[in-house]
CSV table of C-alpha atoms and ligand atoms in Angstrom, one decimal:
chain,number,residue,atom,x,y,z
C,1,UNK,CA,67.0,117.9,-111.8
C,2,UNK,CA,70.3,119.5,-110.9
C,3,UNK,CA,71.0,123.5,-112.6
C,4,UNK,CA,72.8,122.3,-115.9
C,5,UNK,CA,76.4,121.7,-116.3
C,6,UNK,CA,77.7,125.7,-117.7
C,7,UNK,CA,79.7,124.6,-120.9
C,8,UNK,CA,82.2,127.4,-120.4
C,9,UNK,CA,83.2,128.5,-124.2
C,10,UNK,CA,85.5,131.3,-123.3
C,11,UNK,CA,87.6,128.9,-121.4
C,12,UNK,CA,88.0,126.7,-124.0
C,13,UNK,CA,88.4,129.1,-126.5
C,14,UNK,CA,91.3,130.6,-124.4
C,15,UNK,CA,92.9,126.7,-124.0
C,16,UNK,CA,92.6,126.2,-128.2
C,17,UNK,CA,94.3,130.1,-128.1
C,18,UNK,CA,97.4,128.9,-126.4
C,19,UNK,CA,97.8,125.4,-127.9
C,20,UNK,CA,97.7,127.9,-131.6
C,21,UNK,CA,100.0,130.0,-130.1
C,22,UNK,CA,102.7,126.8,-129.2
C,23,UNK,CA,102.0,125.5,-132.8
C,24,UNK,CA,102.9,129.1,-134.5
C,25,UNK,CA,106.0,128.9,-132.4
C,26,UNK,CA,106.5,125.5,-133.1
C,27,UNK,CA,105.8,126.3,-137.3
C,28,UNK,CA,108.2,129.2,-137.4
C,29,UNK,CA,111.1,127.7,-135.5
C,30,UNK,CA,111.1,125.0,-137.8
C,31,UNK,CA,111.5,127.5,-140.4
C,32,UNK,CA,107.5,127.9,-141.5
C,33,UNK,CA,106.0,130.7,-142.8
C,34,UNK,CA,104.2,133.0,-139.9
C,35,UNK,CA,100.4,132.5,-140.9
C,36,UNK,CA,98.5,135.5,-141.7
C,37,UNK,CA,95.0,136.5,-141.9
C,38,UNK,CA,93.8,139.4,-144.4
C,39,UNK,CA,90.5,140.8,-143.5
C,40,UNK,CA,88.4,142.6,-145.8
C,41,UNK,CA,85.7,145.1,-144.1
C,42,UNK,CA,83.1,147.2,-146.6
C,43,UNK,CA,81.1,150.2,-145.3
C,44,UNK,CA,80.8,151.4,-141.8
C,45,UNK,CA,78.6,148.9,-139.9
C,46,UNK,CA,80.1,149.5,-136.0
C,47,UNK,CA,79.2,145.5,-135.5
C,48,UNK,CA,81.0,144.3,-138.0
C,49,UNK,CA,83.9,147.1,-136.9
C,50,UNK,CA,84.3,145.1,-133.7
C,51,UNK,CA,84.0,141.9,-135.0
C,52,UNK,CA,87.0,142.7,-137.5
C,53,UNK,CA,89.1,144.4,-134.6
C,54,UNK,CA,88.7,141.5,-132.4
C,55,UNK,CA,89.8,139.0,-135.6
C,56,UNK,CA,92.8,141.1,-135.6
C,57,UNK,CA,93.6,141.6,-132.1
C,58,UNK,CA,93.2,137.5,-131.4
C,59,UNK,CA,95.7,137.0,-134.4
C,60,UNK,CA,98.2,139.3,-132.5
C,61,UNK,CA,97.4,137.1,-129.6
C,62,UNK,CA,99.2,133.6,-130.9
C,63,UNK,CA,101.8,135.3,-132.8
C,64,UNK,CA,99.8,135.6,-136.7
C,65,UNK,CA,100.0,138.4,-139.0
C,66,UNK,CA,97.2,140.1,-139.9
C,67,UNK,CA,96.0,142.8,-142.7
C,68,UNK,CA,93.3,144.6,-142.8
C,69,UNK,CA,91.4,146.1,-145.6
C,70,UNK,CA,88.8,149.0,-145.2
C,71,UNK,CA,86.5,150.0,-147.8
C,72,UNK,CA,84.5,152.5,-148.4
C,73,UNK,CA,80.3,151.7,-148.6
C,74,UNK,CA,80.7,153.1,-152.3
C,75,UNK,CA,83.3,150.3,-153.0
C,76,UNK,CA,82.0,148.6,-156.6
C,77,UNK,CA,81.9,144.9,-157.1
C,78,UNK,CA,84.6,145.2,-159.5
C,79,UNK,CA,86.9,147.0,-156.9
C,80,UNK,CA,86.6,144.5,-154.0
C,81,UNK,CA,86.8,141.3,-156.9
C,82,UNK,CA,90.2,143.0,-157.7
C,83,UNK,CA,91.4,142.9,-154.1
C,84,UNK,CA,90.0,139.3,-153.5
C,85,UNK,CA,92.0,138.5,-156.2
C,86,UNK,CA,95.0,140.4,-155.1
C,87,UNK,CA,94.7,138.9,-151.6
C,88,UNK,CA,94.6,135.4,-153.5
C,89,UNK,CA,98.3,135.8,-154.9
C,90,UNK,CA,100.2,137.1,-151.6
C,91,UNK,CA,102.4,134.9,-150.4
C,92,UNK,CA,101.7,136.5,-147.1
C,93,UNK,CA,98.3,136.2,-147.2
C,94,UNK,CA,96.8,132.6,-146.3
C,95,UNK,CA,93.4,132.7,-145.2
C,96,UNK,CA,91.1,135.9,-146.5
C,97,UNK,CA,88.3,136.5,-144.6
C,98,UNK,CA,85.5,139.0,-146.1
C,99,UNK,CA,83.4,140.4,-143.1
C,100,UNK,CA,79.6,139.6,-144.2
C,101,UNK,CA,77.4,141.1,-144.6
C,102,UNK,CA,78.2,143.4,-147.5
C,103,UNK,CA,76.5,146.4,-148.8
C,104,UNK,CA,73.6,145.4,-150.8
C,105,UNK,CA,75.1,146.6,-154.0
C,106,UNK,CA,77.5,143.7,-153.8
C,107,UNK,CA,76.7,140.3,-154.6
C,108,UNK,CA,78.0,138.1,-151.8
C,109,UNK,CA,78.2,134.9,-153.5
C,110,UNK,CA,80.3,136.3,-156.3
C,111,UNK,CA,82.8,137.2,-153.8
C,112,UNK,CA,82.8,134.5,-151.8
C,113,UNK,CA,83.0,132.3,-154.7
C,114,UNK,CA,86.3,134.9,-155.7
C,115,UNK,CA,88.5,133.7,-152.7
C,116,UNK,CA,91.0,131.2,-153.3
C,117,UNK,CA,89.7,127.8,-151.9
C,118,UNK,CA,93.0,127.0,-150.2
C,119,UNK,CA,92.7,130.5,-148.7
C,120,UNK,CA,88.5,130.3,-147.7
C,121,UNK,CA,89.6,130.3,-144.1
C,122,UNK,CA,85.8,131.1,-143.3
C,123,UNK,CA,84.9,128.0,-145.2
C,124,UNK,CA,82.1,129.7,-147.2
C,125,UNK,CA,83.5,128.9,-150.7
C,126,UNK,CA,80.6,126.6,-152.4
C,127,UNK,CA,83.2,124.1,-153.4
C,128,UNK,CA,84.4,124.4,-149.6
C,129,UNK,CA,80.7,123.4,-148.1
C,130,UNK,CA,80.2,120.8,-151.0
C,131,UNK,CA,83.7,119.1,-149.4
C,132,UNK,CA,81.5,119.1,-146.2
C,133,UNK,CA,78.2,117.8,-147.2
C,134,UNK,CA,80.0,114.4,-149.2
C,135,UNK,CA,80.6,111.7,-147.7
C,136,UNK,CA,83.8,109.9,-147.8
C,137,UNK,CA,85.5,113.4,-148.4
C,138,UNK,CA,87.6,116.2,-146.2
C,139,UNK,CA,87.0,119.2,-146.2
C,140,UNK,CA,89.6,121.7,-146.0
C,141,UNK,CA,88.3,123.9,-143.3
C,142,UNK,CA,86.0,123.7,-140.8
C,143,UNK,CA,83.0,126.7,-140.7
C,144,UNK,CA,84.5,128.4,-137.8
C,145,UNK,CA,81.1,128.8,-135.7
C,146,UNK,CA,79.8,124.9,-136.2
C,147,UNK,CA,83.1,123.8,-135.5
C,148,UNK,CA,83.6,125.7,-132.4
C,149,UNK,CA,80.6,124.4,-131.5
C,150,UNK,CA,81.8,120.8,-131.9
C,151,UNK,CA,84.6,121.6,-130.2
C,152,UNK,CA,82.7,122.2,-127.1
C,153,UNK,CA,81.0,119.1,-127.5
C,154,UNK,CA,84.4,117.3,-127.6
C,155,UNK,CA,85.9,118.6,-124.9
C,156,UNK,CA,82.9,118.4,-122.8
C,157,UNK,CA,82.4,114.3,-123.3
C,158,UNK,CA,78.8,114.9,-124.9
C,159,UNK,CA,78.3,111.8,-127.2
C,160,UNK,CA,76.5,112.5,-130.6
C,161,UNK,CA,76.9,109.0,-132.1
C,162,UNK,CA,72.8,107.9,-132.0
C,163,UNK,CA,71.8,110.9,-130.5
C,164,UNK,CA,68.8,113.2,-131.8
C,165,UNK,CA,70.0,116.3,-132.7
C,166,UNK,CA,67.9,119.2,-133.3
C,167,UNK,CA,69.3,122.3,-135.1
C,168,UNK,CA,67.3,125.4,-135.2
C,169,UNK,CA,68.4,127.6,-138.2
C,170,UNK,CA,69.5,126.6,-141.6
C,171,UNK,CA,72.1,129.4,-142.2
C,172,UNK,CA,74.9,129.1,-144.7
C,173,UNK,CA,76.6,130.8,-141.4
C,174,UNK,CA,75.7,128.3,-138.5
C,175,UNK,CA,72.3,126.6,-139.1
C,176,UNK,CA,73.3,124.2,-142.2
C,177,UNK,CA,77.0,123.6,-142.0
C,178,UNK,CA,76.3,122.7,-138.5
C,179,UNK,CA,73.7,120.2,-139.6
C,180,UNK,CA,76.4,118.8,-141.7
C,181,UNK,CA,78.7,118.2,-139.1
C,182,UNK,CA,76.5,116.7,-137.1
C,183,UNK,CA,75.7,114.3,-139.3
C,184,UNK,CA,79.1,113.6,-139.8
C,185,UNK,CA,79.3,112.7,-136.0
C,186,UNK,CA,76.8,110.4,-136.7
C,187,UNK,CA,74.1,112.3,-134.9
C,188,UNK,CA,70.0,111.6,-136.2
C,189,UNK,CA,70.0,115.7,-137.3
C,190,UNK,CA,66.2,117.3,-137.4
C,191,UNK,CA,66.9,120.9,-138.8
C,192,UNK,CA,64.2,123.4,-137.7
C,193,UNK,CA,63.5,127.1,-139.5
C,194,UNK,CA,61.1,129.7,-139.4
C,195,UNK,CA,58.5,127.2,-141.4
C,196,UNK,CA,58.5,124.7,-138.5
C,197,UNK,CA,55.6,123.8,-137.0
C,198,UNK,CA,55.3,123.0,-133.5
C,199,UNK,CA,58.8,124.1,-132.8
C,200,UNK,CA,58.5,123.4,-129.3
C,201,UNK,CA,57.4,119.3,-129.6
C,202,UNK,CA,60.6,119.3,-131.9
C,203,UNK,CA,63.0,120.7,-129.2
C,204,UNK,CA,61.7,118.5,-126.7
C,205,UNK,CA,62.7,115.7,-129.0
C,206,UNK,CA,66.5,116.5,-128.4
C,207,UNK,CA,69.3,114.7,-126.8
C,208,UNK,CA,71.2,117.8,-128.4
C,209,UNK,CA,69.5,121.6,-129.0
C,210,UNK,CA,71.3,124.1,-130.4
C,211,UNK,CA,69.6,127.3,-131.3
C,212,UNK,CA,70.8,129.5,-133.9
C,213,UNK,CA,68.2,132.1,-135.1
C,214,UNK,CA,68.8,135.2,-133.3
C,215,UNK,CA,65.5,135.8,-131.6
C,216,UNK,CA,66.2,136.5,-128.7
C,217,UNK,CA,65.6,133.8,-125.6
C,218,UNK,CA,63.1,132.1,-127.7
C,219,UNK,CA,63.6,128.8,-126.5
C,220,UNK,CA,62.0,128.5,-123.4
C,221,UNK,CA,62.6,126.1,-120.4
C,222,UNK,CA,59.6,123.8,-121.1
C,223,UNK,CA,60.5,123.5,-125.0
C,224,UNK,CA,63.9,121.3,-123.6
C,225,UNK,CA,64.3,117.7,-122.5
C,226,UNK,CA,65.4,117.1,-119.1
C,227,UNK,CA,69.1,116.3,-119.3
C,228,UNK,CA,69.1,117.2,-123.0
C,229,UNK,CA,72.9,119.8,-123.7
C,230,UNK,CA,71.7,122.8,-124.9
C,231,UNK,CA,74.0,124.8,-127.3
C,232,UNK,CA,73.2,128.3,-127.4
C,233,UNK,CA,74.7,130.2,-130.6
C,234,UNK,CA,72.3,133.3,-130.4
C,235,UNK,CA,73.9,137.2,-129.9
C,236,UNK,CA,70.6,139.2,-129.2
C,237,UNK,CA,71.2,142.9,-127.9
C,238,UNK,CA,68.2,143.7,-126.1
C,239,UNK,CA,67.0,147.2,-124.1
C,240,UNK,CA,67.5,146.9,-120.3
C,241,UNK,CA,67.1,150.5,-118.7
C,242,UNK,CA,68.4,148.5,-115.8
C,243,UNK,CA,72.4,147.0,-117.6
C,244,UNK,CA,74.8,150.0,-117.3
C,245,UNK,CA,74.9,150.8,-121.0
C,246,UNK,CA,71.1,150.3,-121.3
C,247,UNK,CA,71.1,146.8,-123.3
C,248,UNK,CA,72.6,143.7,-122.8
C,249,UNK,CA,73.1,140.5,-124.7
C,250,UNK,CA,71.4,137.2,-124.5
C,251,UNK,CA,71.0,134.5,-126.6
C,252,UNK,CA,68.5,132.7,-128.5
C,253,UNK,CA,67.5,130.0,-125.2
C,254,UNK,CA,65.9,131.5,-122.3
C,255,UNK,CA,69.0,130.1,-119.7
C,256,UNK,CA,67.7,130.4,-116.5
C,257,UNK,CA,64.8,128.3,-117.6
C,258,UNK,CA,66.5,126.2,-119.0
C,259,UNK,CA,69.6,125.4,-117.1
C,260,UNK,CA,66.9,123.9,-114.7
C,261,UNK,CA,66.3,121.2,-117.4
C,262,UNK,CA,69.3,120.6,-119.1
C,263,UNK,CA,72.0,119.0,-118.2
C,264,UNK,CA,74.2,121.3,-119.6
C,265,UNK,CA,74.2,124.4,-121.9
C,266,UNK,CA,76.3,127.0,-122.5
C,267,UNK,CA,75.8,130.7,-121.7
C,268,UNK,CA,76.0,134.0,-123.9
C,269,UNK,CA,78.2,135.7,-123.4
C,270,UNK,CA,80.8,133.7,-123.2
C,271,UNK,CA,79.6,129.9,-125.3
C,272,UNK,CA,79.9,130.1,-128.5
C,273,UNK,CA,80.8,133.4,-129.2
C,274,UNK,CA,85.0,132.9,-127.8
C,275,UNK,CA,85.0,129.4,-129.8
C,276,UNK,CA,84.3,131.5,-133.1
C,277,UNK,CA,87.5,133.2,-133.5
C,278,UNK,CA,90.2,130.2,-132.4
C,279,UNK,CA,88.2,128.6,-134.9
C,280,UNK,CA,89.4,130.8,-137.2
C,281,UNK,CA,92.5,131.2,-135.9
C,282,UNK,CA,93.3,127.4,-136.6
C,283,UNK,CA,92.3,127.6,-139.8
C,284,UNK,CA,94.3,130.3,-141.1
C,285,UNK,CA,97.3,127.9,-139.2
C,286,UNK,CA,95.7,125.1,-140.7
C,287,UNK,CA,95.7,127.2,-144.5
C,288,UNK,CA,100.1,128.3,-143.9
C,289,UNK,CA,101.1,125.0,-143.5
D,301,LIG,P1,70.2,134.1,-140.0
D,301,LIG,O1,71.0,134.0,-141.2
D,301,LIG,O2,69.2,135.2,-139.8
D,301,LIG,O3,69.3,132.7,-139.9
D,301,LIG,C1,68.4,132.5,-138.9
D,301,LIG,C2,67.7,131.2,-139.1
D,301,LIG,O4,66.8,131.0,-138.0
D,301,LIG,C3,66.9,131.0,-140.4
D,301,LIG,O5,67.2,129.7,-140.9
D,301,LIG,C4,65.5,131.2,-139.9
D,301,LIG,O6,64.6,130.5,-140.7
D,301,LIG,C5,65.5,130.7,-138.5
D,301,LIG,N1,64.5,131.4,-137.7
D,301,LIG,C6,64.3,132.7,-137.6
D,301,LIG,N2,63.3,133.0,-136.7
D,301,LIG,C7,62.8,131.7,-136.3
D,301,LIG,C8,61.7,131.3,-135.5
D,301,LIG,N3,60.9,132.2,-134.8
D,301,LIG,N4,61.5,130.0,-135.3
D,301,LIG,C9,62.3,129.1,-136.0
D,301,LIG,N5,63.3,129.4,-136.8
D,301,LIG,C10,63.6,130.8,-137.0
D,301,LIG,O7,71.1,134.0,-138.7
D,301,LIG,P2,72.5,133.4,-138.4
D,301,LIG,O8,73.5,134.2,-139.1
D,301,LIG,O9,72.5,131.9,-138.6
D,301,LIG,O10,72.7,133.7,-136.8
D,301,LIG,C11,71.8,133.2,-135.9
D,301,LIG,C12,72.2,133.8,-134.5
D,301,LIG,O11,73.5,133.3,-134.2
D,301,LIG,C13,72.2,135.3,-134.4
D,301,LIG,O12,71.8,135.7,-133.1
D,301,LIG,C14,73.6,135.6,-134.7
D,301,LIG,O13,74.0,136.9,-134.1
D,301,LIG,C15,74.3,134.5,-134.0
D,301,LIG,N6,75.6,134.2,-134.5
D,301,LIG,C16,76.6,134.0,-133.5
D,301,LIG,C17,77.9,133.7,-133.9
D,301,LIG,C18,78.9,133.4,-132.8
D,301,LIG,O14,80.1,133.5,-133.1
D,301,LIG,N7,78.5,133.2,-131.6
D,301,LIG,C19,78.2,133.5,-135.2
D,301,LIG,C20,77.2,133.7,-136.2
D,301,LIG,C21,75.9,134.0,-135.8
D,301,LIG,P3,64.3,130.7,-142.3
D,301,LIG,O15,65.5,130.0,-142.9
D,301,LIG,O16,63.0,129.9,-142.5
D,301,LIG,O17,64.3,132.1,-142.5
């Protein structure tokens, strides 16, 4: 077998960054609003800092505003409902993302449920994922992780019509609304969790693997089909006295076993992660006009 086909997520994402950036143009010329993104960031976790940064720095990128909202740890439930509400009458404002997860003192479905759906840009809102999971309706946005993974799917020819799909993790995040829009492409959809047994005989089951639990490189070469597309959704920062800082991140697929297999998968960095944020980017597009 051939090393896989490397699904090359970061430059998709960048292609999906400059078609966004034409349609803003595009938007506003004709007299449209300029889209903008508020982003709502609670206590001091340094990952979710970069996360937020990068959110704003990509909305620079294809010409969207973007506001951003730090609070304090200490921040009560009531405070942040008030600025979710807030954020739900601006004009300015149309798609509100809260960065998850939030101090446990904080109920994050309460929250979540406070956003506006029109504005639910990160397409958490329950009625939002409800849109998803019925058939014969449309959702208003797309979760911005499953559909970038989608997206690479599309672009890359991969046909999911018949095929066995096996999704490992069922989080509201990636795991389940994945699983939903797989089915929606008419994939066969297995969905695989901590309780699974014999996760490796289910891998090797799939035309289509995507791993989403964040343990790191835990699906190993001989759990994958030969020729099966491997999506790989896992960040894992993992100690590495050798990498200059120490660490270094890998997925949840062990990829140099694997790529041996597959016939193509995508590599972390730069899969999944990229797709992410021009998901979210086309949303909040998607949510001005
Ligand atoms: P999560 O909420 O922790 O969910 C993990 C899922 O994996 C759960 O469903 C869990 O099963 C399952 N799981 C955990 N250990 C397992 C094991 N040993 N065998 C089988 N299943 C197992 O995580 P998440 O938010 O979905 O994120 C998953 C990974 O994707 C993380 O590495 C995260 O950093 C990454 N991620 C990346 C992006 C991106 O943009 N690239 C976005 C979001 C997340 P149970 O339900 O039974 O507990």
């Amino acid at each position: 077998m051939p090393p896989a086909t490397i699904l090359d997520g970061k430059a998709i994402a960048a292609q999906l960054r400059a078609e966004l950036a034409a349609r803003v143009a595009a938007c506003m010329a004709a007299g449209g609003p300029q889209p903008g993104l508020a982003t709502v960031l609670v206590g001091d976790d340094p990952a979710s800092a970069i996360y937020v940064r990068n959110k704003h720095k990509a909305c620079q990128e294809v010409g969207m505003r973007s506001f951003g909202f730090e609070l304090p740890a200490s921040t009560s439930q009531a405070e942040l409902l008030a600025l979710v509400a807030e954020l739900n009458q601006r004009a300015d404002v149309h798609g509100i993302l809260v960065q998850l997860p939030l101090p446990a003192h904080i109920d994050a479905p309460t929250v979540i449920a406070a956003i506006a759906v029109y504005k639910d840009v990160d397409c958490l809102h329950p009625e939002n994922v409800g849109l998803l999971a019925q058939k014969g309706r449309q959702p208003r946005f797309l979760p911005c992780t499953p559909a970038g993974v989608m997206h690479i799917l599309q672009v890359s020819n991969i046909a999911l019509a018949g095929a066995n799909a096996v999704v490992l993790g069922r989080s509201n995040i990636v795991g389940m609304p994945l699983s939903l829009l797989l089915v929606r492409a008419d994939a066969t959809v297995t969905i695989a969790h901590s309780r699974t047994q014999d996760l490796p005989a289910v891998c090797r089951a799939a035309d289509l693997l995507v791993a989403a639990v964040g343990v790191p490189e835990l699906v190993r070469g001989d759990w994958v089909k030969p020729g099966a597309t491997v999506i790989d959704v896992g960040v894992n920062r993992i100690a590495d006295p050798a990498a200059k800082r120490g660490s270094r991140v890998v997925g949840d697929v062990a990829f140099a076993e694997v790529a041996e297999r597959a016939a193509a998968i995508t590599p972390v960095p730069g899969g999944v992660g990229p797709m992410t944020i021009a998901m979210l980017l086309q949303n909040t597009l998607r949510a001005a006009l």
